[in-house]
XYZ file of C-alpha atoms in Angstrom:
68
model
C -89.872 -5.167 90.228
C -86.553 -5.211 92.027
C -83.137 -5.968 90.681
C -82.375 -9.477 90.458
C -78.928 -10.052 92.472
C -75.837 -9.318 90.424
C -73.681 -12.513 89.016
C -70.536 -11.008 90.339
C -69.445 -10.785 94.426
C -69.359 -6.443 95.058
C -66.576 -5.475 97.704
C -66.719 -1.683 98.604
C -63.654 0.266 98.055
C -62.214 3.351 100.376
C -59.416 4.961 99.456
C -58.947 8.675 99.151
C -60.837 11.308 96.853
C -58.130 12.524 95.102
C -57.373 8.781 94.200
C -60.158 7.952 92.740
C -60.608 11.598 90.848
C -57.320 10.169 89.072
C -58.469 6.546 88.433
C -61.954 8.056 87.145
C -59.747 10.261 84.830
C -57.651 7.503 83.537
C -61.013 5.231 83.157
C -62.386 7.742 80.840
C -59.795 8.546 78.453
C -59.416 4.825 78.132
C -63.229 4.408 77.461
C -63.755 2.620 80.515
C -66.057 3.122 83.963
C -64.078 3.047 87.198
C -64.944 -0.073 87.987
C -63.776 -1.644 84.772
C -60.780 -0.097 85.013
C -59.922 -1.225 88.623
C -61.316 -4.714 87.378
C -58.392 -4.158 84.518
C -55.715 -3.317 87.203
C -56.558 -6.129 89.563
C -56.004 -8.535 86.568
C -52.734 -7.055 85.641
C -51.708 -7.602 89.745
C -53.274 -10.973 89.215
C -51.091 -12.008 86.410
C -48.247 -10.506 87.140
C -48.190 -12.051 90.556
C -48.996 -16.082 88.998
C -45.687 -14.985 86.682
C -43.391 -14.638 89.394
C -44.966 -17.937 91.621
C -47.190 -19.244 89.793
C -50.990 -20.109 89.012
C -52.968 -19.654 92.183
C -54.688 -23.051 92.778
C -56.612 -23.039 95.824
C -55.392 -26.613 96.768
C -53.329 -25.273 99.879
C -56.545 -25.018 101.783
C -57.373 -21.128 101.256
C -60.719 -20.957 100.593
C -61.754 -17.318 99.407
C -65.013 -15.844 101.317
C -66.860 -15.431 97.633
C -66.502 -18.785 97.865
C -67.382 -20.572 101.321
């Protein structure tokens, strides 16, 4: 049977080895996998960034790809 499609949009990631040994390091001792813990820094960037301007909206007429 194969696996039904995943609920969440997957963007591949390339940055260098010794990088991601690091993240993978810090995603352990904090109990998490290395995606959850990039998922965990994106949302920091995310909130940090709608502190300083604001809540992104869409309603300037950017329409993400995950989303057109």
């Amino acid at each position: 049977m194969p696996n039904a499609p995943h609920k969440n949009p997957q963007y591949g990631l390339r940055i260098p080895s010794a990088t991601m040994d690091k993240l993978k390091y810090i995603a352990d001792r904090s109990g998490r996998s290395a995606n959850k813990e990039i998922e965990q820094l994106i949302l920091k960037h995310i909130e940090a960034w709608e502190k300083a301007h604001g809540p992104i909206l869409f309603d300037d007429g950017f329409v993400p790809r995950s989303r057109s």
